[in-house]
PDB file of C-alpha atoms in Angstrom:
ATOM      1  CA  GLN A 418      96.893  87.269 124.033  1.00  0.00           C
ATOM      2  CA  VAL A 419      95.682  90.479 122.398  1.00  0.00           C
ATOM      3  CA  GLN A 420      92.093  90.593 121.180  1.00  0.00           C
ATOM      4  CA  LEU A 421      91.220  93.115 118.507  1.00  0.00           C
ATOM      5  CA  LEU A 422      87.752  94.223 117.494  1.00  0.00           C
ATOM      6  CA  GLU A 423      87.174  96.327 114.407  1.00  0.00           C
ATOM      7  CA  SER A 424      84.150  98.510 113.784  1.00  0.00           C
ATOM      8  CA  GLY A 425      83.019 101.260 111.441  1.00  0.00           C
ATOM      9  CA  GLY A 426      82.809  99.422 108.146  1.00  0.00           C
ATOM     10  CA  GLY A 427      79.841  99.717 105.829  1.00  0.00           C
ATOM     11  CA  LEU A 428      78.567 100.785 102.439  1.00  0.00           C
ATOM     12  CA  VAL A 429      79.554 104.179 101.069  1.00  0.00           C
ATOM     13  CA  GLN A 430      79.402 105.889  97.700  1.00  0.00           C
ATOM     14  CA  ALA A 431      82.522 106.704  95.752  1.00  0.00           C
ATOM     15  CA  GLY A 432      84.083 109.897  97.048  1.00  0.00           C
ATOM     16  CA  GLY A 433      82.735 109.323 100.532  1.00  0.00           C
ATOM     17  CA  SER A 434      84.449 108.705 103.850  1.00  0.00           C
ATOM     18  CA  LEU A 435      84.490 106.124 106.608  1.00  0.00           C
ATOM     19  CA  ARG A 436      86.321 105.885 109.904  1.00  0.00           C
ATOM     20  CA  LEU A 437      87.353 102.473 111.133  1.00  0.00           C
ATOM     21  CA  SER A 438      88.143 101.790 114.772  1.00  0.00           C
ATOM     22  CA  CYS A 439      89.967  98.911 116.364  1.00  0.00           C
ATOM     23  CA  ALA A 440      89.718  98.353 120.103  1.00  0.00           C
ATOM     24  CA  ALA A 441      92.348  96.223 121.811  1.00  0.00           C
ATOM     25  CA  SER A 442      91.905  94.222 124.979  1.00  0.00           C
ATOM     26  CA  GLU A 443      95.512  94.375 126.060  1.00  0.00           C
ATOM     27  CA  ARG A 444      96.601  96.789 128.801  1.00  0.00           C
ATOM     28  CA  THR A 445     100.026  97.012 127.158  1.00  0.00           C
ATOM     29  CA  PHE A 446      98.488  98.191 123.880  1.00  0.00           C
ATOM     30  CA  SER A 447     100.898 101.125 123.795  1.00  0.00           C
ATOM     31  CA  SER A 448     103.841  98.754 123.355  1.00  0.00           C
ATOM     32  CA  TYR A 449     102.532  97.295 120.073  1.00  0.00           C
ATOM     33  CA  ALA A 450     102.909  98.574 116.558  1.00  0.00           C
ATOM     34  CA  MET A 451      99.472  98.644 114.942  1.00  0.00           C
ATOM     35  CA  GLY A 452      98.489  98.216 111.347  1.00  0.00           C
ATOM     36  CA  TRP A 453      95.587  98.056 108.961  1.00  0.00           C
ATOM     37  CA  PHE A 454      95.432  95.571 106.114  1.00  0.00           C
ATOM     38  CA  ARG A 455      92.753  94.719 103.594  1.00  0.00           C
ATOM     39  CA  GLN A 456      91.745  91.754 101.521  1.00  0.00           C
ATOM     40  CA  ALA A 457      89.497  91.846  98.479  1.00  0.00           C
ATOM     41  CA  PRO A 458      87.834  88.689  97.121  1.00  0.00           C
ATOM     42  CA  GLY A 459      90.318  86.515  95.273  1.00  0.00           C
ATOM     43  CA  LYS A 460      93.279  88.665  96.295  1.00  0.00           C
ATOM     44  CA  GLU A 461      95.979  88.423  98.909  1.00  0.00           C
ATOM     45  CA  ARG A 462      95.882  90.450 102.069  1.00  0.00           C
ATOM     46  CA  GLU A 463      97.706  93.720 101.513  1.00  0.00           C
ATOM     47  CA  PHE A 464      99.206  96.422 103.672  1.00  0.00           C
ATOM     48  CA  VAL A 465      97.274  99.676 104.071  1.00  0.00           C
ATOM     49  CA  ALA A 466      98.811 101.652 106.939  1.00  0.00           C
ATOM     50  CA  ALA A 467     100.855 101.247 110.100  1.00  0.00           C
ATOM     51  CA  ILE A 468     101.676 103.304 113.132  1.00  0.00           C
ATOM     52  CA  LYS A 469     104.573 103.044 115.523  1.00  0.00           C
ATOM     53  CA  TRP A 470     103.889 102.062 119.127  1.00  0.00           C
ATOM     54  CA  SER A 471     104.472 105.669 120.212  1.00  0.00           C
ATOM     55  CA  GLY A 472     102.232 107.135 117.515  1.00  0.00           C
ATOM     56  CA  ASP A 473     104.919 109.469 116.163  1.00  0.00           C
ATOM     57  CA  ARG A 474     105.589 107.598 112.918  1.00  0.00           C
ATOM     58  CA  THR A 475     103.124 106.420 110.313  1.00  0.00           C
ATOM     59  CA  TYR A 476     103.484 104.466 107.093  1.00  0.00           C
ATOM     60  CA  TYR A 477     101.127 104.116 104.140  1.00  0.00           C
ATOM     61  CA  ALA A 478     100.772 102.068 101.007  1.00  0.00           C
ATOM     62  CA  ASP A 479     101.088 104.210  97.900  1.00  0.00           C
ATOM     63  CA  TYR A 480      97.527 103.481  96.839  1.00  0.00           C
ATOM     64  CA  VAL A 481      96.062 105.093  99.981  1.00  0.00           C
ATOM     65  CA  LYS A 482      98.630 107.804 100.655  1.00  0.00           C
ATOM     66  CA  GLY A 483      96.987 111.198 100.895  1.00  0.00           C
ATOM     67  CA  ARG A 484      93.514 109.673 101.337  1.00  0.00           C
ATOM     68  CA  PHE A 485      93.801 107.531 104.477  1.00  0.00           C
ATOM     69  CA  THR A 486      95.084 108.502 107.915  1.00  0.00           C
ATOM     70  CA  ILE A 487      96.036 106.116 110.708  1.00  0.00           C
ATOM     71  CA  SER A 488      96.084 107.287 114.301  1.00  0.00           C
ATOM     72  CA  ARG A 489      96.006 105.797 117.768  1.00  0.00           C
ATOM     73  CA  ASP A 490      94.832 106.718 121.236  1.00  0.00           C
ATOM     74  CA  ASN A 491      96.859 104.682 123.705  1.00  0.00           C
ATOM     75  CA  ALA A 492      94.721 105.874 126.602  1.00  0.00           C
ATOM     76  CA  LYS A 493      91.715 104.220 124.931  1.00  0.00           C
ATOM     77  CA  ASN A 494      93.586 101.187 123.546  1.00  0.00           C
ATOM     78  CA  THR A 495      92.247 102.099 120.121  1.00  0.00           C
ATOM     79  CA  VAL A 496      93.645 102.605 116.645  1.00  0.00           C
ATOM     80  CA  TYR A 497      91.750 104.386 113.874  1.00  0.00           C
ATOM     81  CA  LEU A 498      91.765 104.520 110.115  1.00  0.00           C
ATOM     82  CA  GLN A 499      90.176 107.598 108.572  1.00  0.00           C
ATOM     83  CA  MET A 500      89.395 106.873 104.926  1.00  0.00           C
ATOM     84  CA  ASN A 501      88.537 109.737 102.582  1.00  0.00           C
ATOM     85  CA  SER A 502      87.947 109.936  98.833  1.00  0.00           C
ATOM     86  CA  LEU A 503      87.007 106.285  98.734  1.00  0.00           C
ATOM     87  CA  ASN A 504      86.746 104.533  95.392  1.00  0.00           C
ATOM     88  CA  PRO A 505      85.405 101.097  94.388  1.00  0.00           C
ATOM     89  CA  GLU A 506      88.962  99.683  94.373  1.00  0.00           C
ATOM     90  CA  ASP A 507      89.016 100.228  98.142  1.00  0.00           C
ATOM     91  CA  THR A 508      86.266  97.619  98.591  1.00  0.00           C
ATOM     92  CA  ALA A 509      87.614  94.863 100.849  1.00  0.00           C
ATOM     93  CA  VAL A 510      87.539  93.383 104.311  1.00  0.00           C
ATOM     94  CA  TYR A 511      89.729  95.575 106.493  1.00  0.00           C
ATOM     95  CA  TYR A 512      91.753  93.995 109.270  1.00  0.00           C
ATOM     96  CA  CYS A 513      93.405  95.512 112.280  1.00  0.00           C
ATOM     97  CA  ALA A 514      96.613  93.880 113.526  1.00  0.00           C
ATOM     98  CA  ALA A 515      99.118  94.210 116.349  1.00  0.00           C
ATOM     99  CA  ALA A 516     102.841  93.509 116.204  1.00  0.00           C
ATOM    100  CA  VAL A 517     105.368  93.037 118.968  1.00  0.00           C
ATOM    101  CA  LEU A 518     107.655  95.468 117.207  1.00  0.00           C
ATOM    102  CA  TRP A 519     108.221  99.179 117.137  1.00  0.00           C
ATOM    103  CA  VAL A 520     106.673  99.346 113.671  1.00  0.00           C
ATOM    104  CA  ALA A 521     105.738  96.798 111.015  1.00  0.00           C
ATOM    105  CA  THR A 522     104.428  96.903 107.452  1.00  0.00           C
ATOM    106  CA  LYS A 523     104.347  93.247 106.416  1.00  0.00           C
ATOM    107  CA  VAL A 524     101.644  90.675 107.068  1.00  0.00           C
ATOM    108  CA  ASN A 525     104.059  88.142 108.560  1.00  0.00           C
ATOM    109  CA  GLN A 526     105.377  90.680 111.076  1.00  0.00           C
ATOM    110  CA  TYR A 527     102.043  90.874 112.871  1.00  0.00           C
ATOM    111  CA  ASN A 528     101.202  88.615 115.789  1.00  0.00           C
ATOM    112  CA  TYR A 529      97.516  89.327 116.401  1.00  0.00           C
ATOM    113  CA  TRP A 530      94.598  89.957 114.062  1.00  0.00           C
ATOM    114  CA  GLY A 531      91.020  91.099 114.332  1.00  0.00           C
ATOM    115  CA  GLN A 532      88.103  89.445 112.555  1.00  0.00           C
ATOM    116  CA  GLY A 533      87.804  92.189 109.979  1.00  0.00           C
ATOM    117  CA  THR A 534      85.148  94.669 108.934  1.00  0.00           C
ATOM    118  CA  GLN A 535      83.651  94.924 105.464  1.00  0.00           C
ATOM    119  CA  VAL A 536      84.030  98.151 103.500  1.00  0.00           C
ATOM    120  CA  THR A 537      82.063  98.416 100.275  1.00  0.00           C
ATOM    121  CA  VAL A 538      82.366 101.411  97.973  1.00  0.00           C
ATOM    122  CA  SER A 539      79.735 101.774  95.285  1.00  0.00           C
ATOM    123  CA  SER A 540      80.357 103.619  92.034  1.00  0.00           C
TER     124      SER A 540
END
């Protein structure tokens, strides 16, 4: 059972930046694809970014491409999401997830989820 704990959320003004972190409890963290998703009030959970287990391939939703960067440090069992040029439409609860796959971009492909961290972008 993989436990995931997100941190780094908060309130930021439009145009600002935040860096989310997700620490995993599992020693075999390096064998999991990792992803970030978000869910705004009244909306479905949506894909943000994913990274292959090896860290050499990344995938992004079009609405964050060029602004967000996903990375991982397998030695620290941690995945990151650097978010730049934030806008109010990025306001949501951000979730970290782990998949027993090489890479995954869909909600139903992920096996383990964190509790989420709130990101609020003010205009």
